[in-house]
Amino acid sequence: MSPRASTKARRDPAEHGQFDPEHHTENLLAIIQEIEAVPDAGGLIARESMEAILRRHPRDGKGFYSRAQLIAGARYLLGRGAVELDEERFVRRIRMRPVRTQSGVTPLTVLTKPFPCPGGCVFCPNDVRMPKSYLADEPGAQRAALNHFDPYLQTWNRLAAYRAIGHPVSKVEMIILGGTWSSHPETYQIWFVKRCFDALNDFGEGRNRCDEASQTRLDFNALRPEAGSNYNETVGQHLRGRLGGALLDSGEGAEWSELEQAQRDNEAAQCRSVGLVVETRPDHLSLGEVLRIRRLGCTKVQIGYQSLSDEILSANKRGHDVAATRTAMRWLRAAGFKIHAHWMPNLLGATPEGDIKDFEKIFDDADFRPDELKIYPCSLIESAELMDFHKRGEWHPYDYAELLEVVTSALVRVPRYCRVTRVIRDISSDDIVEGNKLTNFRQIAEQEISRRGDTCKDIRAREIRSERIDADSLELRGTHYETSIGVEWFFEFVNPEDRIAGFARLSLPRGSSDLDELEGSALLREVHVYGAATELGVRSSERTQHRGFGQKLVEAAAAEARKAGYQSLAVISAVGTRIWYRRLGFVDGALYQHLSLEA
Ligand code: SF4
């Protein structure tokens, strides 16, 4: 196991239009011919075989062709009629890194532009070239900056990059990051989301309107990173100085009706949004805010718990208490959102023993119990205020053994209904002043857990991903637990080894709902079926998607809701899944789709 510390963004020329297949026709034809001659075992070509082929036909006599270049070349030659090829099969056999899409959906992360943030958290980086809390050399942040933080350019170019390396782009989870979403001006939020939808819609139609994209080239790179000691003032002044005293350019705004049209266009588009995620702070959520986020088309909210201790929150100048997190969780649950929490050990004032106890509350206390979790041990970044505490000897990073104890204790406590999406934030080791720089710490912790004879049962440790499965071996299993608003059911299809092929989340709220549209309804919060993301409408005999598991999960949820006495089932559907739910009998409401359970 080799530690992976530095994660600088890499740019592949083929992704950026600098590779001209015309000049490589001879080599490309030879490579494609040899790849086609390798017997098809239904998966990727063995790495050794692939490398041998590439070695026989070096690019310009020395380097190797990348997968993206091979795919670009194959598409070019297909277009010229120079080869006969099943493009989808060819791409499936040679593509790299299936991990990114094997959970069934292609994630696409975009960043908002830098804005002043209402938080003053001492651990938060102050890189004024980036939206608050992001660093200029994080891969996603670099991509965002290259695209001037424009939502259309970010989305369109990322789709193009995914397509170039052979990933399907028909089902996309849009993840919008940057600062505190709920504190950004509403018109900017509407515009930002609309432009993401525009890019999805255009890309699917083969339209490229990147030239028309609004690019308020504010050149944040001109700012000096050390100016971050006062992030809000520096960023605010920079924006206002270039935008006539405002935080927004005149092009960075849209009406709800424009967004709603873009959403309708996306329902049947080739690239559909099957999930939309924003990140915000607990104290910025309210009933009105969750309804507004929902109207944007959101299905999941990332929310920073950071700690469940008022003392630690206060020491870190978090600006809210644990009660605010409890309240925010109630709003999010009442509105049916999937909840992705962030938790940070090793904050100012924390100890390993205290963190282990803090983590226990996440799942012992019915007010929390998130669906997904990021465990981000606090990293020391030069631009963060924490640096001052470190210099005074008032904070130090946990050593390897302490961190390992905290992370292993946490991972084994995660119940089967939660997915730990990340352990350790993916920041370049160059940015970490002192402390852990191993980004593969999860692997290390999992090995330690198995050495101790224990196992992780969270979703990620059990998901089937792109493996072949024996569908007949799958059984439906239901787990239920209390939440702050009622009972939650987690249905999952598992095989005899407890590997998970798909799951659904059903919420059975008690009492009257705070949301009129959801009064008397059970809530279907998520349906997810694993298998490498396959193109919409393409049937795969080997994988779990498109085999009816999604429908069976919906039926199981409806049956449980009916048994519990609910007369309807509401689903917090993504724009790109509306058609699927209509086919199952759901009818459109204002913000949700509804299935009558009365018959
Ligand atoms: S609220 Fe989030 S982005 Fe703002 S300072 Fe705190 S951690 Fe950073």
Coordinates of C-alpha atoms and ligand atoms in Angstrom, one line a residue:
M1 CA 0.0 0.0 0.0
S2 CA 1.6 3.2 -1.1
P3 CA 0.6 6.4 0.7
R4 CA -1.0 8.9 -1.7
A5 CA -0.3 12.3 -0.5
S6 CA -0.2 14.9 -3.3
T7 CA -3.2 15.3 -5.5
K8 CA -2.4 18.0 -7.9
A9 CA -4.9 18.2 -10.8
R10 CA -3.7 16.6 -14.0
R11 CA -4.8 17.8 -17.4
D12 CA -5.1 15.4 -20.2
P13 CA -4.6 17.1 -23.6
A14 CA -7.3 14.8 -25.2
E15 CA -9.8 16.2 -22.7
H16 CA -8.9 19.7 -23.7
G17 CA -9.0 19.4 -27.5
Q18 CA -5.2 19.4 -28.1
F19 CA -5.0 15.9 -29.5
D20 CA -5.4 15.6 -33.2
P21 CA -6.2 12.0 -34.1
E22 CA -5.6 12.7 -37.8
H23 CA -1.8 12.7 -37.2
H24 CA -2.0 9.4 -35.4
T25 CA -4.3 7.5 -37.7
E26 CA -1.9 4.6 -38.5
N27 CA -1.1 3.9 -34.9
L28 CA -4.7 4.3 -33.7
L29 CA -5.9 1.8 -36.3
A30 CA -3.3 -0.7 -35.3
I31 CA -4.1 -0.3 -31.6
I32 CA -7.8 -0.6 -32.1
Q33 CA -7.3 -3.7 -34.3
E34 CA -5.2 -5.3 -31.5
I35 CA -7.7 -4.4 -28.8
E36 CA -10.5 -5.8 -30.8
A37 CA -8.5 -9.0 -31.2
V38 CA -8.3 -9.5 -27.4
P39 CA -11.1 -12.0 -26.4
D40 CA -13.9 -10.1 -24.6
A41 CA -14.4 -11.4 -21.1
G42 CA -17.1 -8.9 -20.4
G43 CA -15.0 -6.4 -18.4
L44 CA -11.9 -4.3 -18.8
I45 CA -9.0 -5.6 -20.8
A46 CA -6.3 -6.9 -18.5
R47 CA -3.8 -4.1 -17.7
E48 CA -0.8 -6.2 -18.9
S49 CA -2.5 -6.9 -22.3
M50 CA -3.3 -3.2 -22.7
E51 CA 0.2 -2.1 -21.8
A52 CA 1.7 -4.6 -24.2
I53 CA -0.4 -3.2 -27.1
L54 CA 0.4 0.4 -26.2
R55 CA 4.1 -0.4 -26.0
R56 CA 4.0 -1.9 -29.5
H57 CA 2.6 1.4 -30.9
P58 CA 4.2 4.2 -29.0
R59 CA 3.0 7.7 -29.5
D60 CA 5.5 9.7 -31.5
G61 CA 7.9 6.9 -31.1
K62 CA 8.2 7.3 -27.3
G63 CA 5.2 8.0 -25.0
F64 CA 2.0 6.0 -24.6
Y65 CA -1.4 7.0 -25.8
S66 CA -3.8 7.7 -23.0
R67 CA -7.2 6.1 -22.7
A68 CA -8.8 9.5 -23.5
Q69 CA -6.7 9.7 -26.7
L70 CA -7.6 6.2 -27.7
I71 CA -11.3 7.0 -27.2
A72 CA -11.0 10.3 -29.0
G73 CA -9.2 8.5 -31.8
A74 CA -11.8 5.7 -32.1
R75 CA -14.6 8.3 -32.3
Y76 CA -12.7 10.2 -35.0
L77 CA -12.1 7.1 -37.0
L78 CA -15.7 5.9 -36.6
G79 CA -16.9 9.3 -37.8
R80 CA -14.7 8.9 -40.9
G81 CA -15.9 5.4 -41.5
A82 CA -12.3 4.2 -41.2
V83 CA -13.2 1.5 -38.6
E84 CA -16.1 -0.7 -37.8
L85 CA -16.6 -0.7 -34.0
D86 CA -19.1 -1.0 -31.3
E87 CA -18.2 2.3 -29.6
E88 CA -19.9 1.6 -26.2
R89 CA -18.2 -1.8 -26.0
F90 CA -14.8 -0.5 -27.0
V91 CA -15.0 2.3 -24.4
R92 CA -16.2 -0.1 -21.7
R93 CA -13.2 -2.4 -22.4
I94 CA -10.5 0.2 -22.2
R95 CA -11.7 2.9 -19.8
M96 CA -9.7 3.6 -16.6
R97 CA -10.9 4.4 -13.2
P98 CA -14.4 2.8 -13.1
V99 CA -14.5 3.7 -9.4
R100 CA -15.9 7.1 -10.0
T101 CA -19.1 5.9 -11.7
Q102 CA -19.5 2.5 -10.3
S103 CA -21.9 3.6 -7.6
G104 CA -24.4 4.0 -10.5
V105 CA -24.3 7.7 -11.1
T106 CA -21.7 10.0 -12.4
P107 CA -20.8 12.7 -9.9
L108 CA -20.1 16.2 -11.2
T109 CA -18.7 18.8 -8.8
V110 CA -18.9 22.5 -9.5
L111 CA -17.8 25.4 -7.3
T112 CA -19.5 28.8 -6.8
K113 CA -17.3 31.9 -7.0
P114 CA -15.7 33.3 -3.9
F115 CA -18.2 35.1 -1.6
P116 CA -17.8 36.4 1.9
C117 CA -18.9 33.6 4.3
P118 CA -21.0 34.1 7.5
G119 CA -18.8 31.6 9.3
G120 CA -15.6 32.4 11.1
C121 CA -14.3 28.9 11.8
V122 CA -10.7 28.9 12.9
F123 CA -9.8 25.7 11.1
C124 CA -11.1 27.0 7.7
P125 CA -8.6 27.9 5.0
N126 CA -8.6 31.5 3.8
D127 CA -7.4 31.1 0.2
V128 CA -8.9 34.3 -1.3
R129 CA -8.5 32.9 -4.8
M130 CA -11.1 30.3 -4.0
P131 CA -14.6 30.0 -2.4
K132 CA -14.3 29.8 1.3
S133 CA -12.8 26.6 2.7
Y134 CA -11.3 25.5 -0.7
L135 CA -7.6 25.6 -1.7
A136 CA -6.3 26.6 -5.0
D137 CA -4.5 23.4 -5.7
E138 CA -7.4 21.0 -4.9
P139 CA -8.2 19.3 -8.2
G140 CA -11.9 20.3 -8.3
A141 CA -11.0 23.9 -7.3
Q142 CA -8.4 24.1 -10.1
R143 CA -11.0 23.0 -12.6
A144 CA -13.5 25.6 -11.3
A145 CA -10.9 28.4 -11.5
L146 CA -9.9 27.4 -15.0
N147 CA -13.6 27.8 -15.9
H148 CA -13.8 31.2 -14.1
F149 CA -16.3 29.6 -11.6
D150 CA -18.9 29.8 -14.3
P151 CA -21.5 27.0 -13.8
Y152 CA -22.1 26.4 -17.5
L153 CA -18.4 26.1 -18.4
Q154 CA -17.7 23.9 -15.4
T155 CA -20.5 21.5 -16.1
W156 CA -20.1 21.4 -19.9
N157 CA -16.3 20.9 -19.8
R158 CA -16.5 18.2 -17.1
L159 CA -19.1 16.3 -19.1
A160 CA -16.7 16.5 -22.1
A161 CA -13.8 15.3 -20.0
Y162 CA -15.9 12.4 -18.6
R163 CA -17.0 11.5 -22.1
A164 CA -13.5 11.6 -23.4
I165 CA -12.3 9.0 -20.9
G166 CA -15.3 6.8 -21.5
H167 CA -17.6 7.5 -18.6
P168 CA -21.3 7.5 -19.2
V169 CA -22.9 10.9 -18.6
S170 CA -26.6 10.2 -18.9
K171 CA -27.2 10.1 -15.1
V172 CA -25.4 12.9 -13.3
E173 CA -25.4 13.9 -9.6
M174 CA -24.6 17.6 -9.6
I175 CA -22.7 18.6 -6.5
I176 CA -22.4 22.3 -5.9
L177 CA -19.7 23.3 -3.4
G178 CA -18.3 26.5 -2.1
G179 CA -18.7 28.5 1.2
T180 CA -22.3 28.5 2.6
W181 CA -24.8 28.1 -0.2
S182 CA -27.7 29.5 1.8
S183 CA -25.9 32.8 2.3
H184 CA -25.4 33.4 -1.4
P185 CA -27.8 35.9 -3.1
E186 CA -31.0 34.1 -4.2
T187 CA -30.8 35.3 -7.8
Y188 CA -27.3 34.0 -8.0
Q189 CA -28.4 30.6 -6.7
I190 CA -31.2 30.4 -9.2
W191 CA -28.9 31.4 -12.1
F192 CA -26.1 29.0 -11.0
V193 CA -28.4 26.0 -10.9
K194 CA -30.2 27.0 -14.1
R195 CA -26.8 27.3 -15.9
C196 CA -25.9 23.8 -14.7
F197 CA -29.1 22.5 -16.2
D198 CA -28.5 24.4 -19.4
A199 CA -25.1 22.7 -19.8
L200 CA -26.6 19.3 -19.1
N201 CA -29.3 19.9 -21.7
D202 CA -27.0 21.4 -24.3
F203 CA -24.3 18.7 -23.9
G204 CA -26.9 16.0 -24.4
E205 CA -28.0 17.7 -27.6
G206 CA -24.5 18.0 -28.8
R207 CA -24.7 21.8 -28.5
N208 CA -21.7 23.8 -27.2
R209 CA -22.6 27.3 -26.0
C210 CA -19.5 27.8 -23.9
D211 CA -18.7 30.9 -26.0
E212 CA -21.9 32.5 -24.8
A213 CA -21.3 31.6 -21.1
S214 CA -21.2 34.6 -18.8
Q215 CA -17.7 34.9 -17.7
T216 CA -17.2 37.6 -15.1
R217 CA -13.5 37.2 -15.4
L218 CA -12.8 38.5 -12.0
D219 CA -9.3 37.0 -11.9
F220 CA -9.2 35.9 -8.3
N221 CA -5.7 34.6 -9.1
A222 CA -4.5 38.3 -8.9
L223 CA -5.2 38.2 -5.2
R224 CA -2.4 37.2 -2.9
P225 CA -3.1 34.1 -0.8
E226 CA -1.7 35.7 2.3
A227 CA -4.4 38.4 2.1
G228 CA -6.7 35.7 3.5
S229 CA -6.2 36.9 7.1
N230 CA -9.3 38.8 6.3
Y231 CA -11.0 36.7 3.8
N232 CA -14.4 38.3 3.8
E233 CA -13.1 41.8 3.4
T234 CA -10.6 40.9 0.7
V235 CA -13.1 38.9 -1.4
G236 CA -15.9 41.5 -0.8
Q237 CA -13.6 44.4 -1.9
H238 CA -12.4 42.5 -4.9
L239 CA -15.9 41.7 -6.1
R240 CA -17.3 45.2 -5.4
G241 CA -14.3 46.8 -7.0
R242 CA -14.9 45.1 -10.2
L243 CA -18.7 44.9 -10.2
G244 CA -19.6 48.5 -9.6
G245 CA -20.1 48.1 -5.9
A246 CA -22.1 44.8 -6.1
L247 CA -21.2 41.2 -5.3
L248 CA -22.9 40.1 -8.6
D249 CA -22.4 40.8 -12.2
S250 CA -25.6 41.7 -14.1
G251 CA -25.4 38.4 -15.9
E252 CA -25.3 36.4 -12.8
G253 CA -29.0 36.3 -12.1
A254 CA -32.1 34.5 -13.2
E255 CA -35.9 34.1 -12.5
W256 CA -37.5 31.1 -11.0
S257 CA -39.5 30.6 -14.2
E258 CA -36.3 30.3 -16.2
L259 CA -34.9 27.7 -13.9
E260 CA -38.2 25.8 -13.9
Q261 CA -38.1 25.7 -17.8
A262 CA -34.5 24.4 -17.7
Q263 CA -35.6 21.7 -15.2
R264 CA -38.5 20.6 -17.4
D265 CA -36.1 20.5 -20.4
N266 CA -33.9 18.2 -18.4
E267 CA -36.6 15.7 -17.6
A268 CA -36.1 13.8 -20.8
A269 CA -32.6 15.1 -21.7
Q270 CA -29.7 12.8 -22.7
C271 CA -27.7 14.1 -19.6
R272 CA -30.1 14.1 -16.7
S273 CA -29.7 15.4 -13.2
V274 CA -30.5 12.4 -11.0
G275 CA -29.4 14.3 -7.9
L276 CA -28.5 17.8 -6.9
V277 CA -26.5 18.6 -3.8
V278 CA -25.6 21.8 -2.0
E279 CA -23.6 22.4 1.2
T280 CA -24.6 24.8 4.0
R281 CA -24.4 25.5 7.7
P282 CA -27.0 24.3 10.3
D283 CA -27.8 27.8 11.4
H284 CA -28.7 28.9 7.9
L285 CA -31.5 26.4 7.5
S286 CA -35.2 27.1 8.3
L287 CA -38.5 25.9 6.9
G288 CA -38.4 28.6 4.2
E289 CA -34.9 27.7 3.3
V290 CA -35.5 23.9 2.9
L291 CA -38.5 24.7 0.7
R292 CA -36.4 27.1 -1.4
I293 CA -33.5 24.6 -1.8
R294 CA -36.1 22.0 -2.8
R295 CA -37.5 24.3 -5.4
L296 CA -34.0 24.6 -6.9
G297 CA -34.2 20.9 -7.6
C298 CA -32.0 19.7 -4.7
T299 CA -32.3 16.2 -3.3
K300 CA -29.4 16.1 -0.9
V301 CA -27.8 18.6 1.5
Q302 CA -24.3 18.5 2.9
I303 CA -24.3 19.9 6.3
G304 CA -21.3 20.6 8.6
Y305 CA -21.9 19.1 12.1
Q306 CA -18.1 19.4 12.7
S307 CA -18.6 18.6 16.4
L308 CA -21.5 17.7 18.7
S309 CA -20.0 19.5 21.6
D310 CA -20.9 23.2 22.3
E311 CA -17.6 23.7 24.0
I312 CA -15.7 22.6 20.9
L313 CA -17.9 24.5 18.5
S314 CA -17.4 27.6 20.5
A315 CA -13.6 27.2 20.8
N316 CA -13.5 26.9 17.0
K317 CA -15.7 30.0 16.5
R318 CA -18.1 28.0 14.6
G319 CA -20.9 30.5 15.3
H320 CA -23.7 28.0 16.1
D321 CA -24.4 25.4 18.8
V322 CA -25.4 21.8 18.7
A323 CA -29.1 22.8 19.2
A324 CA -28.9 24.5 15.8
T325 CA -27.7 21.3 14.2
R326 CA -30.6 19.4 15.9
T327 CA -33.1 21.9 14.5
A328 CA -31.5 21.9 11.0
M329 CA -31.7 18.1 10.9
R330 CA -35.4 18.2 11.8
W331 CA -36.1 20.6 8.9
L332 CA -34.1 18.5 6.4
R333 CA -35.8 15.3 7.6
A334 CA -39.2 16.9 7.4
A335 CA -38.5 17.9 3.8
G336 CA -37.2 14.4 2.9
F337 CA -33.7 15.5 2.0
K338 CA -30.8 13.0 2.0
I339 CA -28.4 14.3 4.6
H340 CA -24.7 14.2 4.1
A341 CA -23.0 15.3 7.3
H342 CA -19.4 16.4 7.9
W343 CA -17.7 15.6 11.2
M344 CA -14.2 16.8 12.2
P345 CA -12.1 15.3 14.9
N346 CA -8.9 17.0 16.2
L347 CA -10.6 20.4 16.3
L348 CA -9.2 23.1 18.7
G349 CA -9.8 21.9 22.2
A350 CA -10.6 18.3 21.2
T351 CA -8.8 15.1 22.5
P352 CA -8.8 11.6 21.0
E353 CA -10.9 10.3 23.8
G354 CA -13.4 13.2 23.6
D355 CA -13.7 12.7 19.8
I356 CA -14.4 9.0 20.2
K357 CA -17.3 9.9 22.6
D358 CA -18.4 12.8 20.3
F359 CA -18.7 10.4 17.4
E360 CA -20.8 8.0 19.4
K361 CA -23.5 10.7 19.6
I362 CA -23.9 10.8 15.8
F363 CA -25.6 7.5 15.7
D364 CA -26.7 7.0 19.4
D365 CA -28.8 10.2 19.3
A366 CA -31.9 10.0 17.2
D367 CA -31.6 13.7 16.3
F368 CA -28.6 13.1 14.1
R369 CA -28.1 9.8 12.3
P370 CA -27.1 11.1 8.8
D371 CA -27.4 9.1 5.6
E372 CA -23.9 9.8 4.5
L373 CA -20.8 11.0 6.4
K374 CA -17.5 12.6 5.7
I375 CA -14.9 12.2 8.4
Y376 CA -12.4 15.1 8.0
P377 CA -9.8 15.2 10.7
C378 CA -8.7 18.9 11.1
S379 CA -5.7 19.7 8.9
L380 CA -3.4 22.6 9.7
I381 CA -3.4 25.0 6.7
E382 CA -1.1 28.0 6.6
S383 CA -3.9 30.5 5.9
A384 CA -6.3 29.3 8.7
E385 CA -6.6 31.1 12.0
L386 CA -5.7 27.8 13.7
M387 CA -2.1 28.5 12.7
D388 CA -1.9 31.1 15.4
F389 CA -3.1 28.6 18.0
H390 CA -0.6 26.1 16.8
K391 CA 2.3 28.7 17.0
R392 CA 1.3 29.4 20.6
G393 CA 1.3 25.7 21.4
E394 CA -2.4 25.6 22.0
W395 CA -3.2 23.1 19.3
H396 CA -1.3 20.3 17.7
P397 CA -2.3 17.6 15.2
Y398 CA -2.9 14.1 16.5
D399 CA -0.1 11.8 15.9
Y400 CA -0.5 8.7 13.7
A401 CA -1.5 6.4 16.5
E402 CA -4.0 8.8 18.0
L403 CA -5.6 9.5 14.6
L404 CA -5.8 5.8 13.8
E405 CA -7.6 5.1 17.1
V406 CA -10.1 7.9 16.4
V407 CA -10.8 6.8 12.8
T408 CA -11.0 3.1 13.5
S409 CA -13.3 3.7 16.5
A410 CA -15.5 5.8 14.3
L411 CA -15.7 3.5 11.3
V412 CA -16.7 0.4 13.3
R413 CA -19.6 2.4 14.8
V414 CA -21.2 3.4 11.5
P415 CA -24.5 1.5 11.1
R416 CA -25.5 -0.3 7.9
Y417 CA -27.8 2.5 6.7
C418 CA -25.0 5.2 6.5
R419 CA -22.4 5.6 3.8
V420 CA -19.0 7.0 4.8
T421 CA -18.1 8.8 1.6
R422 CA -14.7 10.1 2.6
V423 CA -12.1 9.8 5.4
I424 CA -9.5 12.6 5.2
R425 CA -10.1 15.5 3.0
D426 CA -8.3 15.3 -0.4
I427 CA -5.9 18.2 0.0
S428 CA -2.4 18.4 -1.4
S429 CA 0.3 17.5 1.2
D430 CA 2.0 20.7 0.2
D431 CA -0.9 22.6 1.9
I432 CA -0.7 20.7 5.2
V433 CA 1.7 22.5 7.5
E434 CA 1.9 19.6 10.0
G435 CA 0.0 16.5 10.8
N436 CA -1.4 13.6 8.7
K437 CA -0.7 13.7 5.0
L438 CA -1.8 10.3 4.1
T439 CA -5.0 10.5 2.1
N440 CA -5.4 6.7 2.0
F441 CA -5.9 6.7 5.8
R442 CA -9.2 5.0 5.3
Q443 CA -7.5 1.9 3.9
I444 CA -5.0 2.0 6.7
A445 CA -7.8 2.2 9.3
E446 CA -9.8 -0.6 7.6
Q447 CA -6.7 -2.9 7.6
E448 CA -6.4 -2.1 11.3
I449 CA -10.0 -2.9 11.9
S450 CA -9.7 -6.3 10.2
R451 CA -6.5 -7.0 12.1
R452 CA -8.5 -6.5 15.3
G453 CA -11.0 -9.0 13.9
D454 CA -13.8 -6.4 13.4
T455 CA -15.5 -5.2 10.2
C456 CA -17.1 -2.1 8.8
K457 CA -20.8 -2.4 7.9
D458 CA -21.4 1.0 6.4
I459 CA -22.8 1.0 2.8
R460 CA -19.5 1.8 1.1
A461 CA -17.8 -1.2 2.7
R462 CA -20.6 -3.5 1.4
E463 CA -21.7 -2.0 -2.0
I464 CA -21.5 -4.3 -5.0
R465 CA -20.2 -1.6 -7.4
S466 CA -19.5 -2.9 -10.9
E467 CA -19.2 -6.6 -10.0
R468 CA -21.3 -9.3 -11.6
I469 CA -24.0 -10.6 -9.2
D470 CA -26.3 -13.5 -9.0
A471 CA -29.7 -11.7 -9.0
D472 CA -31.4 -14.8 -7.6
S473 CA -29.2 -14.7 -4.5
L474 CA -30.4 -11.2 -3.5
E475 CA -32.8 -10.8 -0.6
L476 CA -34.6 -7.8 0.6
R477 CA -33.7 -6.7 4.1
G478 CA -35.3 -4.0 6.2
T479 CA -33.7 -2.1 9.1
H480 CA -35.6 0.5 11.0
Y481 CA -34.5 3.2 13.5
E482 CA -35.9 6.3 15.3
T483 CA -35.2 9.8 14.0
S484 CA -36.2 13.2 15.4
I485 CA -39.4 13.1 13.3
G486 CA -40.5 9.5 13.4
V487 CA -39.3 6.1 12.1
E488 CA -36.9 5.6 9.3
W489 CA -36.8 2.4 7.2
F490 CA -33.7 1.3 5.3
F491 CA -34.5 -1.4 2.7
E492 CA -31.6 -3.1 1.0
F493 CA -31.1 -5.9 -1.5
V494 CA -28.2 -8.0 -0.1
N495 CA -26.5 -11.2 -1.2
P496 CA -25.6 -14.0 1.2
E497 CA -22.2 -12.3 1.9
D498 CA -24.2 -9.1 2.9
R499 CA -23.0 -7.2 -0.1
I500 CA -25.5 -4.5 -1.1
A501 CA -26.9 -4.2 -4.6
G502 CA -29.4 -1.4 -4.0
F503 CA -31.3 0.4 -1.2
A504 CA -34.1 2.7 -0.5
R505 CA -34.8 5.1 2.4
L506 CA -38.3 5.6 3.7
S507 CA -39.3 8.1 6.3
L508 CA -42.5 7.6 8.4
P509 CA -43.1 11.0 10.1
R510 CA -45.2 11.2 13.2
G511 CA -47.8 13.9 13.7
S512 CA -48.6 16.7 11.4
S513 CA -46.0 17.9 8.8
D514 CA -44.5 21.4 8.7
L515 CA -44.8 21.2 4.9
D516 CA -48.4 21.4 3.6
E517 CA -47.6 19.3 0.5
L518 CA -46.4 16.4 2.7
E519 CA -49.2 16.3 5.2
G520 CA -50.2 12.7 5.9
S521 CA -47.5 11.3 3.5
A522 CA -44.8 8.9 4.1
L523 CA -41.6 10.0 2.4
L524 CA -39.4 8.1 0.0
R525 CA -36.1 9.8 0.4
E526 CA -33.8 7.8 -1.8
V527 CA -33.7 4.8 -4.2
H528 CA -30.3 3.7 -5.3
V529 CA -29.3 0.7 -7.3
Y530 CA -25.6 -0.2 -7.8
G531 CA -23.8 -1.2 -11.0
A532 CA -21.4 0.9 -13.1
A533 CA -23.4 3.8 -14.4
T534 CA -25.0 2.6 -17.6
E535 CA -26.5 4.8 -20.2
L536 CA -30.2 5.5 -19.8
G537 CA -32.2 3.1 -21.9
V538 CA -29.3 0.7 -22.3
R539 CA -30.0 -2.7 -20.8
S540 CA -27.2 -4.5 -19.1
S541 CA -27.7 -8.2 -18.5
E542 CA -24.7 -8.3 -16.1
R543 CA -25.3 -5.4 -13.8
T544 CA -27.8 -4.5 -11.2
Q545 CA -29.2 -1.4 -12.8
H546 CA -32.2 -1.8 -15.2
R547 CA -33.1 -5.2 -13.7
G548 CA -36.2 -3.9 -11.8
F549 CA -34.5 -3.6 -8.4
G550 CA -35.4 0.1 -8.2
Q551 CA -39.1 -0.7 -8.8
K552 CA -39.0 -3.5 -6.2
L553 CA -37.5 -1.1 -3.6
V554 CA -40.3 1.4 -4.3
E555 CA -42.9 -1.3 -3.9
A556 CA -41.3 -2.4 -0.6
A557 CA -41.4 1.2 0.7
A558 CA -45.0 1.7 -0.5
A559 CA -46.0 -1.6 1.2
E560 CA -44.4 -0.5 4.5
A561 CA -46.0 2.9 4.4
R562 CA -49.4 1.4 3.6
K563 CA -49.0 -1.0 6.5
A564 CA -48.2 1.9 8.8
G565 CA -51.4 3.6 7.8
Y566 CA -50.2 6.3 5.4
Q567 CA -52.5 7.2 2.5
S568 CA -49.8 8.5 0.2
L569 CA -46.1 8.2 -0.5
A570 CA -44.3 11.3 -1.5
V571 CA -40.9 11.1 -3.2
I572 CA -38.2 13.8 -3.2
S573 CA -37.4 13.1 -6.8
A574 CA -34.6 14.6 -8.9
V575 CA -35.5 16.4 -12.0
G576 CA -34.1 13.6 -14.2
T577 CA -36.0 10.9 -12.4
R578 CA -39.5 12.4 -12.6
I579 CA -40.4 10.4 -15.7
W580 CA -39.4 7.2 -14.0
Y581 CA -41.6 7.9 -11.0
R582 CA -44.5 8.9 -13.3
R583 CA -44.2 5.5 -14.9
L584 CA -44.5 3.9 -11.5
G585 CA -47.8 5.8 -10.9
F586 CA -46.5 8.9 -9.1
V587 CA -48.2 12.2 -10.0
D588 CA -46.5 15.6 -9.9
G589 CA -47.1 17.9 -7.0
A590 CA -45.5 21.3 -6.4
L591 CA -42.2 20.1 -5.1
Y592 CA -42.6 16.3 -4.7
Q593 CA -44.2 13.5 -6.6
H594 CA -47.0 11.5 -5.0
L595 CA -48.3 8.0 -5.1
S596 CA -51.7 7.2 -3.6
L597 CA -51.6 4.2 -1.3
E598 CA -55.4 4.0 -0.9
A599 CA -56.1 1.3 -3.4
Ligands
SF4_1 S1 -19.0 28.1 7.5 FE1 -17.8 26.7 6.3 S2 -16.9 27.9 4.7 FE2 -17.6 29.3 6.2 S3 -15.8 29.6 7.6 FE3 -17.0 27.9 8.5 S4 -16.1 26.0 7.6 FE4 -15.4 27.8 6.4

